[in-house]
mmCIF file of C-alpha atoms in Angstrom:
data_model
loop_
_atom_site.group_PDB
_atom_site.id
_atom_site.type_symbol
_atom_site.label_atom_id
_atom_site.label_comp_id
_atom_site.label_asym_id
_atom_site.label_seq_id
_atom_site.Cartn_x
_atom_site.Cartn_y
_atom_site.Cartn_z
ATOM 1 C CA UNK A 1 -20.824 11.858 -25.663
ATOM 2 C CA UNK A 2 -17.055 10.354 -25.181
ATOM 3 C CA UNK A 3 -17.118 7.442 -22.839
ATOM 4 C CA UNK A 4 -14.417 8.539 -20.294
ATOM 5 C CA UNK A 5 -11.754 6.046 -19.613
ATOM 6 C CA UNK A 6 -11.462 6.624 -15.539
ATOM 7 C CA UNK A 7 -9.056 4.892 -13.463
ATOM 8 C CA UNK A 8 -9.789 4.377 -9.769
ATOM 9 C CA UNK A 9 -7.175 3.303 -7.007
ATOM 10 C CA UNK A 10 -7.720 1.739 -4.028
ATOM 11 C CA UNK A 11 -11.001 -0.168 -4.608
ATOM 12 C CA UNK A 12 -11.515 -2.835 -2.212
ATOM 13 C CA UNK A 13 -12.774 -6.080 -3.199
ATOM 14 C CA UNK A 14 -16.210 -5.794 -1.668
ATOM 15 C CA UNK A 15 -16.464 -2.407 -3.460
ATOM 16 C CA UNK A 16 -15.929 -3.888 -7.239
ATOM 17 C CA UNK A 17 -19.758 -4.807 -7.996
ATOM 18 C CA UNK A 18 -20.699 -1.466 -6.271
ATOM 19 C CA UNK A 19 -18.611 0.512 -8.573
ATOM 20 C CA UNK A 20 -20.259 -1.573 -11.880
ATOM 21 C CA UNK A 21 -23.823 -1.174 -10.317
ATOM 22 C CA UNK A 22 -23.470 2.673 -9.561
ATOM 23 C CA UNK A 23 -21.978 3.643 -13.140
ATOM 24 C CA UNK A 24 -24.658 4.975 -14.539
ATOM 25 C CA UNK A 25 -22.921 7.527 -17.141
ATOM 26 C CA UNK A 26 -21.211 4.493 -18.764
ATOM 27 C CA UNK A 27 -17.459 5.617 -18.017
ATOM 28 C CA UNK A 28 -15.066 2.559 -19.110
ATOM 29 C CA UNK A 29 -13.430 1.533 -15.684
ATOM 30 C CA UNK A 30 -9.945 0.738 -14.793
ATOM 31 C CA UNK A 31 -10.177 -1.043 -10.992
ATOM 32 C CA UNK A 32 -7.575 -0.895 -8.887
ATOM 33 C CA UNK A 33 -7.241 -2.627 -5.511
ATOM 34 C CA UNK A 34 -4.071 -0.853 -4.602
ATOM 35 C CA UNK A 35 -3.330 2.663 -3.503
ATOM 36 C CA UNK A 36 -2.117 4.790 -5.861
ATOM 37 C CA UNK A 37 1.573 4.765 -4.772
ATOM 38 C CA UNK A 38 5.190 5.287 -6.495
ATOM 39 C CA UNK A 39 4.722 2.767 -9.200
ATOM 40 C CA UNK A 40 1.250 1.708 -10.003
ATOM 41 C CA UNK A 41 0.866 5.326 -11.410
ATOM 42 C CA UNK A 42 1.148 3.756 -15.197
ATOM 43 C CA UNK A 43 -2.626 2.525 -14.637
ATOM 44 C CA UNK A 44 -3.532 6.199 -15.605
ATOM 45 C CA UNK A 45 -2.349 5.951 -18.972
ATOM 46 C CA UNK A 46 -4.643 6.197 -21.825
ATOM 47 C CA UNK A 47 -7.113 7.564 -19.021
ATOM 48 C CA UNK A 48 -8.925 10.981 -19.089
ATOM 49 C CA UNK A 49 -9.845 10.796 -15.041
ATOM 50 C CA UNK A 50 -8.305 9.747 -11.693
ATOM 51 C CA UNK A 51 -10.843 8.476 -8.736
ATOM 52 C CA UNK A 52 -8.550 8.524 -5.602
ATOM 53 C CA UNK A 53 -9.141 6.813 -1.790
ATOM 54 C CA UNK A 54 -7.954 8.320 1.107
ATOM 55 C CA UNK A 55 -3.356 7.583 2.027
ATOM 56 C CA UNK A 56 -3.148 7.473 -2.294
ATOM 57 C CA UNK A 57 -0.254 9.145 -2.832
ATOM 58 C CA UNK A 58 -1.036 11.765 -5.132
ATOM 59 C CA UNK A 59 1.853 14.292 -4.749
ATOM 60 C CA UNK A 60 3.386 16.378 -7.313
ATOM 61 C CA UNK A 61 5.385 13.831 -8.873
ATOM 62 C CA UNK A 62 2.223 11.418 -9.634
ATOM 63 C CA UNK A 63 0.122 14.731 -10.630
ATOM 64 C CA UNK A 64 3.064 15.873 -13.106
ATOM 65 C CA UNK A 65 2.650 11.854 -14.411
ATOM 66 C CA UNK A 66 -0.717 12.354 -14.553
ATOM 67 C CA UNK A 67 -0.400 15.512 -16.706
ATOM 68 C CA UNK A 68 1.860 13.763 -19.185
ATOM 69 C CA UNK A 69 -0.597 11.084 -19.950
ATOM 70 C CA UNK A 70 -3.279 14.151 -20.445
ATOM 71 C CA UNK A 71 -5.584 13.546 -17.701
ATOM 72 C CA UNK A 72 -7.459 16.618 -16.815
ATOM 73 C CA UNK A 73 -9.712 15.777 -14.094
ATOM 74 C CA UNK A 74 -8.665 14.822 -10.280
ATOM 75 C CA UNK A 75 -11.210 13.242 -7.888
ATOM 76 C CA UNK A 76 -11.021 11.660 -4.580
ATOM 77 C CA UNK A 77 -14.084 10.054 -2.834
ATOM 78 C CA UNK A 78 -13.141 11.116 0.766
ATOM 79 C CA UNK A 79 -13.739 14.358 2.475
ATOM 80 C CA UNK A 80 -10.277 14.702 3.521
ATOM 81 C CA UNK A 81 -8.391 15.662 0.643
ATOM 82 C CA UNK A 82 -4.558 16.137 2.388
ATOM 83 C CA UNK A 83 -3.475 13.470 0.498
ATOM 84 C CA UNK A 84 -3.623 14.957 -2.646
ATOM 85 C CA UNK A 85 -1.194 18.284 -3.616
ATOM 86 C CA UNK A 86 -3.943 20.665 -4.913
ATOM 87 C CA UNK A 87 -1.191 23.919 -5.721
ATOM 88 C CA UNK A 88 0.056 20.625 -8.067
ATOM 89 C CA UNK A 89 -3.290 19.954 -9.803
ATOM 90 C CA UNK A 90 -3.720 23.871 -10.109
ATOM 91 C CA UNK A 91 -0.534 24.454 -11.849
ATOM 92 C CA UNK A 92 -1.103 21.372 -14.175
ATOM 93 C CA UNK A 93 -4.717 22.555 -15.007
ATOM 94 C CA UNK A 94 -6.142 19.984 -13.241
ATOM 95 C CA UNK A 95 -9.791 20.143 -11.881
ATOM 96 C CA UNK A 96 -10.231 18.646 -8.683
ATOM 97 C CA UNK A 97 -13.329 17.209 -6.699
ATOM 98 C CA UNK A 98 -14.610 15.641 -3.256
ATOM 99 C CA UNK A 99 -17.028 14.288 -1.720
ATOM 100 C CA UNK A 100 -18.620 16.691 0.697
ATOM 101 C CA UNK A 101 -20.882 13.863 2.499
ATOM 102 C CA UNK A 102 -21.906 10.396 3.167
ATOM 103 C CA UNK A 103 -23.385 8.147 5.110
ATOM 104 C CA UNK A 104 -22.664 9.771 9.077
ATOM 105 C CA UNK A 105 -24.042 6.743 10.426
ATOM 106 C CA UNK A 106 -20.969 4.754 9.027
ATOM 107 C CA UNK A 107 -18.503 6.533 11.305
ATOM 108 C CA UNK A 108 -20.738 7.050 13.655
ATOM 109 C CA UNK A 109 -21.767 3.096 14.388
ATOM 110 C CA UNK A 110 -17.791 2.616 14.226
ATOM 111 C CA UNK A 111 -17.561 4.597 17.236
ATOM 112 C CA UNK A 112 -20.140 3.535 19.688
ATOM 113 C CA UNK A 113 -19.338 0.582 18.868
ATOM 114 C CA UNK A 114 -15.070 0.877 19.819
ATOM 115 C CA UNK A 115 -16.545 2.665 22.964
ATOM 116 C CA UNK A 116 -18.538 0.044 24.047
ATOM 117 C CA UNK A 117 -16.291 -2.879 23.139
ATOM 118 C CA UNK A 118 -13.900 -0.979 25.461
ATOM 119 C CA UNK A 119 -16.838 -0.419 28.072
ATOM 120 C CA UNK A 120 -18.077 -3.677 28.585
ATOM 121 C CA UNK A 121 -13.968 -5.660 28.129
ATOM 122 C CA UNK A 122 -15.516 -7.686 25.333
ATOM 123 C CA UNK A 123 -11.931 -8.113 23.687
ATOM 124 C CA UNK A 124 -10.621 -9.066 26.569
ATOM 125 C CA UNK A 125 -13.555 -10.998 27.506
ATOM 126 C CA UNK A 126 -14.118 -12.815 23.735
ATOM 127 C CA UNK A 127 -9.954 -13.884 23.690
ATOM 128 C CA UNK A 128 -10.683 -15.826 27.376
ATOM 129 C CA UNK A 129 -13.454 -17.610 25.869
ATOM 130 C CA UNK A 130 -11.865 -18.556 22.619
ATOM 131 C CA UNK A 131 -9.361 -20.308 24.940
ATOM 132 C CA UNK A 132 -12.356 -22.398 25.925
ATOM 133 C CA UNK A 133 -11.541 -20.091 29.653
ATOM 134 C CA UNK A 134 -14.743 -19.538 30.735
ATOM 135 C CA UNK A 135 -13.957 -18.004 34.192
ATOM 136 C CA UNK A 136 -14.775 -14.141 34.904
ATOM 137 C CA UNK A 137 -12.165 -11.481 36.381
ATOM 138 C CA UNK A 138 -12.120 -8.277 37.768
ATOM 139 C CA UNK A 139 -11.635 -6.782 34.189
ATOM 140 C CA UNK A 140 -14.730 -8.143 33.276
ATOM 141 C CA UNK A 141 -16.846 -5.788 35.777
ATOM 142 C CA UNK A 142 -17.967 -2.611 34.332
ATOM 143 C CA UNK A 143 -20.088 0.496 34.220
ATOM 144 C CA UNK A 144 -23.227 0.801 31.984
ATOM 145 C CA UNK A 145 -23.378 2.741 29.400
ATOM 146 C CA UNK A 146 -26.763 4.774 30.257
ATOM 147 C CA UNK A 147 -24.441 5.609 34.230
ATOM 148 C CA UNK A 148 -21.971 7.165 31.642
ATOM 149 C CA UNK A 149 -21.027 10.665 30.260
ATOM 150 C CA UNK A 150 -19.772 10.693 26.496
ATOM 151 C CA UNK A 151 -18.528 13.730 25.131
ATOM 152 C CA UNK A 152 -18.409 14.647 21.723
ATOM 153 C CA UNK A 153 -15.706 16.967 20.095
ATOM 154 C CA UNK A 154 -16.672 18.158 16.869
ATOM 155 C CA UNK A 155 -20.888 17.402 16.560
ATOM 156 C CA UNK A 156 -21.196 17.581 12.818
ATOM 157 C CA UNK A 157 -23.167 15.505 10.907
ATOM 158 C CA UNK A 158 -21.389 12.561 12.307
ATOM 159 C CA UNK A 159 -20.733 13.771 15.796
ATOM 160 C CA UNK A 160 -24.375 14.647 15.860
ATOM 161 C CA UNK A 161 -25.419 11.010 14.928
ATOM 162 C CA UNK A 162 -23.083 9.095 17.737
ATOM 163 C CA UNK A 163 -24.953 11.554 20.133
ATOM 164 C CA UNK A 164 -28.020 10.424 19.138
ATOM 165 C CA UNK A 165 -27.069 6.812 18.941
ATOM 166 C CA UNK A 166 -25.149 7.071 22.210
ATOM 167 C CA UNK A 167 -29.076 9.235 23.982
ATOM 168 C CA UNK A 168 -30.527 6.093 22.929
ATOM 169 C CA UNK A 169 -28.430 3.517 24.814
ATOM 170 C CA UNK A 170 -29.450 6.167 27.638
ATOM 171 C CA UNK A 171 -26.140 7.683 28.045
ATOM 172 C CA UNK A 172 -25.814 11.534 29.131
ATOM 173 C CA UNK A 173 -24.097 13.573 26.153
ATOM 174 C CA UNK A 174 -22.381 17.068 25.660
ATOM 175 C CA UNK A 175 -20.568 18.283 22.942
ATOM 176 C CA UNK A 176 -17.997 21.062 22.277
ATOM 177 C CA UNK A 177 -17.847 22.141 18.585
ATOM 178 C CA UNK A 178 -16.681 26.023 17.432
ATOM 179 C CA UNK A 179 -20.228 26.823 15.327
ATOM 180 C CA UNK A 180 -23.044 24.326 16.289
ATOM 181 C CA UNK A 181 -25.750 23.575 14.617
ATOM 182 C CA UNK A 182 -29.139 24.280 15.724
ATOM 183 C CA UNK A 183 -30.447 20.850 15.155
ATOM 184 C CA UNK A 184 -27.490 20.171 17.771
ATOM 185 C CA UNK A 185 -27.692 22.652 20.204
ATOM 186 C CA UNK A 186 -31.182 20.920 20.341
ATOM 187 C CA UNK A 187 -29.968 17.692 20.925
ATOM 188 C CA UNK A 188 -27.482 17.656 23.558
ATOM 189 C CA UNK A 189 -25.685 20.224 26.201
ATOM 190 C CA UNK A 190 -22.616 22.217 24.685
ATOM 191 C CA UNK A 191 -19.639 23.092 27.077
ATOM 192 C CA UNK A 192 -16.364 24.102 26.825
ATOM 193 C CA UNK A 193 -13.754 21.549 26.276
ATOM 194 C CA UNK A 194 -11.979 21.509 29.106
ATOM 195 C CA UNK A 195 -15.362 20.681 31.650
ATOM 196 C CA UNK A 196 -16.589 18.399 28.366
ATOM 197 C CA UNK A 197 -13.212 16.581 29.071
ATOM 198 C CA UNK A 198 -13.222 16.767 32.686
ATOM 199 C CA UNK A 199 -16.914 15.242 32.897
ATOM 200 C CA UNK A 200 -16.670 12.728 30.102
ATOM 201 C CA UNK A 201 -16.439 8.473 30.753
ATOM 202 C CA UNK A 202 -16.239 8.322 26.897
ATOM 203 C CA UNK A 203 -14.531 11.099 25.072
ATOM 204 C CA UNK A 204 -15.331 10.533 20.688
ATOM 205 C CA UNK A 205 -13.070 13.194 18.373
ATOM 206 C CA UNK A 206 -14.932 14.390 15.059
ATOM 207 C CA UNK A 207 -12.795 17.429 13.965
ATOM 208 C CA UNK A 208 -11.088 17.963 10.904
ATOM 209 C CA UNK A 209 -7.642 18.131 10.152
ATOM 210 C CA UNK A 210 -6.340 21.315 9.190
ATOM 211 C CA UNK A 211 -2.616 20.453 8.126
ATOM 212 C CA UNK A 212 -0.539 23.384 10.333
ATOM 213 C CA UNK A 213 -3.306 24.002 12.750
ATOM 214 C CA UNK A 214 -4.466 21.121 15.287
ATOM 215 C CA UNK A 215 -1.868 18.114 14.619
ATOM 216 C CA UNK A 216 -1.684 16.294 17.961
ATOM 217 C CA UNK A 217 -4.842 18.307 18.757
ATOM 218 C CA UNK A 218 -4.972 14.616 21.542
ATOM 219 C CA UNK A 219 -1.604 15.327 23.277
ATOM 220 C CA UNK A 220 -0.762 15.651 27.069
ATOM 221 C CA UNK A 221 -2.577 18.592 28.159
ATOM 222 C CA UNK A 222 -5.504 17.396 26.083
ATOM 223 C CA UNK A 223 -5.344 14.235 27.870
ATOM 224 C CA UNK A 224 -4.368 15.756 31.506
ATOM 225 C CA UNK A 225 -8.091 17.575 31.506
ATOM 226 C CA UNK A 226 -9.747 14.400 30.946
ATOM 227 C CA UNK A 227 -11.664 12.408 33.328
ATOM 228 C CA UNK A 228 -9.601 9.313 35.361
ATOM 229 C CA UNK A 229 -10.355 5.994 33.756
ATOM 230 C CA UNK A 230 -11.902 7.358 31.024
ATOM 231 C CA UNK A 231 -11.998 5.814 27.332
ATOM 232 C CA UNK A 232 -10.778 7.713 24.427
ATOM 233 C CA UNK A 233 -11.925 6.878 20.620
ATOM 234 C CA UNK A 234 -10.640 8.562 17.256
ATOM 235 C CA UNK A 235 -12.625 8.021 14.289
ATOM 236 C CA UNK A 236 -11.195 11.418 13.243
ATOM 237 C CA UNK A 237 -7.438 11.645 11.998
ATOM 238 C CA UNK A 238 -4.572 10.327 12.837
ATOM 239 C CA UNK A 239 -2.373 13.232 12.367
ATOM 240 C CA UNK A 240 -4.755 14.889 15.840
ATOM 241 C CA UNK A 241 -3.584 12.747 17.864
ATOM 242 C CA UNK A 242 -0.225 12.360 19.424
ATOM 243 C CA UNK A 243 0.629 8.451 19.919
ATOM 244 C CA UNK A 244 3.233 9.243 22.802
ATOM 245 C CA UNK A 245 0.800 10.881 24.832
ATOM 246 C CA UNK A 246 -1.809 8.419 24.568
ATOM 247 C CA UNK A 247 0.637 5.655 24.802
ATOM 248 C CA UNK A 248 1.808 7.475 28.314
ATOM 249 C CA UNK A 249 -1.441 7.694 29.859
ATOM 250 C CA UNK A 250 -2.403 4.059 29.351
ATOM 251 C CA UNK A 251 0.995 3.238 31.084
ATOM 252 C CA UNK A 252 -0.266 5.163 33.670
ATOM 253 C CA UNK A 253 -3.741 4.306 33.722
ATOM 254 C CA UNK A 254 -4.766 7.584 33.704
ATOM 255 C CA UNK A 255 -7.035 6.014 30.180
ATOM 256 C CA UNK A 256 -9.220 3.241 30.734
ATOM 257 C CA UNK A 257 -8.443 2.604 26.933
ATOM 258 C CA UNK A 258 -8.351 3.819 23.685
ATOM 259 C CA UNK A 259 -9.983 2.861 20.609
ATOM 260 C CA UNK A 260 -9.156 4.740 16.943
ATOM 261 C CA UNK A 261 -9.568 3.922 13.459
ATOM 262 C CA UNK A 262 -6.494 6.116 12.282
ATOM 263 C CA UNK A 263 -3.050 6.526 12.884
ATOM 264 C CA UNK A 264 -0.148 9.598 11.943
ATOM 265 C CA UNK A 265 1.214 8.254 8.961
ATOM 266 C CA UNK A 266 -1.251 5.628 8.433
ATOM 267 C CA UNK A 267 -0.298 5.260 4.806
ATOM 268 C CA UNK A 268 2.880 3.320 5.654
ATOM 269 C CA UNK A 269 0.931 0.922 8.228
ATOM 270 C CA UNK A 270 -2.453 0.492 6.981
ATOM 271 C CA UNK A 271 -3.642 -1.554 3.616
ATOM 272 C CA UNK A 272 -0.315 -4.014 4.513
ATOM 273 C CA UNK A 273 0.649 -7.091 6.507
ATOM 274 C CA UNK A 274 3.311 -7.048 8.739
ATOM 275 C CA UNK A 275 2.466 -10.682 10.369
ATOM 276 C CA UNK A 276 5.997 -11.620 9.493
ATOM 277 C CA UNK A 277 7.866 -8.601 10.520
ATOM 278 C CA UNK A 278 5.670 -6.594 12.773
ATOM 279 C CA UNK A 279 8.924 -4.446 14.101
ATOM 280 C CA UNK A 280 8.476 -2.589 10.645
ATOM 281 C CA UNK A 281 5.705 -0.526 12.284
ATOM 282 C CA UNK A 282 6.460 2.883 13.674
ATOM 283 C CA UNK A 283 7.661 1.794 17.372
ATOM 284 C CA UNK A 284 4.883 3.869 19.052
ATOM 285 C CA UNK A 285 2.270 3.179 16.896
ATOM 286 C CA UNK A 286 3.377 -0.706 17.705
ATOM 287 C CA UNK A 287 3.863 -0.340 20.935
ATOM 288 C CA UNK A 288 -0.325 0.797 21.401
ATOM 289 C CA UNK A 289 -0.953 -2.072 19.350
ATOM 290 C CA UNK A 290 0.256 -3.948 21.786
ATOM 291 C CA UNK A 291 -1.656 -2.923 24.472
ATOM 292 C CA UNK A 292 -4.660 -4.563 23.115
ATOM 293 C CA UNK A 293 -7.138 -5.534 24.348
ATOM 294 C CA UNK A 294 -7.048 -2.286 26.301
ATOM 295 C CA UNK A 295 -5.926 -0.936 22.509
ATOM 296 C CA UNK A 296 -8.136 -1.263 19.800
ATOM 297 C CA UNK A 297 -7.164 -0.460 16.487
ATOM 298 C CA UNK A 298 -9.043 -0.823 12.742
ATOM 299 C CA UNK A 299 -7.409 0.029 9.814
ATOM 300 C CA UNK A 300 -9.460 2.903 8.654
ATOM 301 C CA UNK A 301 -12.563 1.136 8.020
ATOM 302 C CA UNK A 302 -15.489 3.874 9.531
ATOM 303 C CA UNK A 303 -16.631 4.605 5.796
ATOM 304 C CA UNK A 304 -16.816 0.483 4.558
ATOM 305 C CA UNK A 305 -20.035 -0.011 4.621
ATOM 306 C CA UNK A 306 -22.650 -0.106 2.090
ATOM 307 C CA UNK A 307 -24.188 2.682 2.231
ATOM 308 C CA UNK A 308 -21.311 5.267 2.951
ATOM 309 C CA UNK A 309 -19.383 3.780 -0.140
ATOM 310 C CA UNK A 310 -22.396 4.205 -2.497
ATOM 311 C CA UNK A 311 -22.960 7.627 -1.329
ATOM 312 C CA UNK A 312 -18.864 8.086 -2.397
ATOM 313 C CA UNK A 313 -19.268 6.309 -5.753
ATOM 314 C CA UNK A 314 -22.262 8.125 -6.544
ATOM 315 C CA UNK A 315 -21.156 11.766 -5.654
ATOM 316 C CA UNK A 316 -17.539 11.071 -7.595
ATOM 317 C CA UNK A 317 -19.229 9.875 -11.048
ATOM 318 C CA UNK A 318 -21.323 12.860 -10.546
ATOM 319 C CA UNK A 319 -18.696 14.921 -9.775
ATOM 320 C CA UNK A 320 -16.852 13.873 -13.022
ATOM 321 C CA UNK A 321 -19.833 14.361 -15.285
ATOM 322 C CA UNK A 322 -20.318 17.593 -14.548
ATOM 323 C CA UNK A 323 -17.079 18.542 -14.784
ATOM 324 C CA UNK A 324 -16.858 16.958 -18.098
ATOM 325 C CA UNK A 325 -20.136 18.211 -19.157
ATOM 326 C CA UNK A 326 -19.107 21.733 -18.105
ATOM 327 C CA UNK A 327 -22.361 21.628 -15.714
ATOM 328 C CA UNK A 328 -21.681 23.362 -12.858
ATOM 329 C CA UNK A 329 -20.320 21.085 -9.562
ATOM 330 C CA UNK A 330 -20.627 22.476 -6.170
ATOM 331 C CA UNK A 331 -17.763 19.912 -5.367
ATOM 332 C CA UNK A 332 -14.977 20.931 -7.141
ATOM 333 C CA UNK A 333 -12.016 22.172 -4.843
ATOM 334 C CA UNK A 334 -9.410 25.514 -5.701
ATOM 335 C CA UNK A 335 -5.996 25.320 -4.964
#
């Protein structure tokens, strides 16, 4: 058997051992820390297969780039797969694969734990302290978690495991999702959205983005129905939620806070420093960022852990294999 030459963008330090442990089928490896973007596209020469990350910019220019250095198979370790332009990789005769699953605890821990650093003020609490200010505030005072409602939207596989991580800090959880599972009807209370969001302390979003469907799915009326003082958390997508609106009701203090690991149009924010020149940031985006400590932001990090990004790795190299091998892969995607 050939040993594929297989290029793969955005690999994170940390990640670099990982992807040498888990390469089983003995592909030769082409690492690369950046996202794919406008220039770094030259990496894929001389390669048979592209492994993408999540904001790489694979769009019909890079795909027809692709096709002129003779790559014929497209594969992105994320289950989102927006970033890539799959009508592109169709007409180039390009097949294309995802990763269907990983770790739910991952996202899951992410945002429990967002919801209860914005719970219990332990930003705002943490910043006093390493100021050597040791004295407590009204900010500090605040409701326990198991005296709280959370509501999840969206109780998938990792909406299902915040619920039961949230049950076991003893909080009371419902959950609004279109086709539940039985394994989570069996779990927690299901109600409409609107009295989820009207009963909820902690509201967590776990939908997908459909592109055309539910962007700013998190806007005004969304935010309107929801509980006074409540916390909001996005572990989701950026593109659901609508940074105005959100921005608005903290203003207001109609949120208590808001904690997400995306933003719309995180690719032009996140993976890059703007220490020197933070007015380079969308305004709005910058002006939440701001707001911390009652903001708290992380750049997309819900899937960097150890066991989500081995469950990626894994599931790509199989993914490529198969489709190599002509096997059949459950994970390749159709235009």
């Amino acid at each position: 058997m050939k040993n594929l030459n297989v290029v793969c963008y955005g690999v994170r330090p940390a990640e670099r051992s990982l992807f040498q442990q888990l390469n089983i089928h003995g592909f030769n490896l082409n690492l690369v820390e950046d996202l794919l973007n406008e220039t770094n596209y030259t990496e894929a020469k001389g390669m048979d297969a592209v492994i993408l990350r999540g904001n790489c910019l694979a769009n019909r220019i890079n795909i027809e780039r692709f096709a002129q250095f003779g790559i014929k198979f497209l594969l992105t370790r994320t289950v989102g797969t927006n970033h890539i332009d799959l009508m592109a990789a169709h007409d180039h005769g390009m097949q294309v694969a995802y990763v269907p699953f990983y770790s739910p605890n991952a996202i899951a821990e992410l945002s429990v734990t967002l919801a209860m650093m914005l719970l219990r003020r332990t930003t705002h609490t943490t910043n006093k302290t390493a100021s050597y200010n040791f004295t407590i505030d009204r900010f500090m005072f605040s409701k326990e978690v198991r005296n709280c409602t959370v509501g999840i939207v969206g109780v998938g596989n990792i909406g299902l495991t915040e619920a039961k991580l949230f049950k076991g800090l003893g909080a009371t959880v419902i959950g609004n999702d279109l086709y539940p599972s039985e394994e989570a009807k069996a779990a927690i209370e299901f109600k409409s959205l609107d009295d989820l969001l009207a009963e909820s302390d902690i509201v967590s979003i776990h939908i997908p983005y459909i592109p055309g469907k539910n962007e700013r799915f998190i806007n005004k009326d969304f935010i309107e129905k929801m509980k006074d003082d409540a916390i909001l958390i996005n572990t989701a997508r950026g593109e659901l939620q609508d940074n105005q609106a959100i921005l608005d009701a903290l203003t207001s203090k109609k949120l208590s806070g808001f904690g997400t690991d995306v933003l719309p149009n995180e690719a032009l924010i996140f993976n890059k420093n703007f220490d020197e020149d933070p007015l380079l940031i969308d305004a709005t985006a910058k002006a939440l960022i701001d707001m911390y400590p009652r903001v708290i932001v992380t750049p997309h990090i819900g899937s960097n852990t150890d066991e989500a990004v081995s469950n990626m790795i894994e599931t790509s190299f199989d993914n490529l294999y198969k489709m190599f091998n002509q096997l059949d892969c459950a994970n390749m995607l159709s235009s």
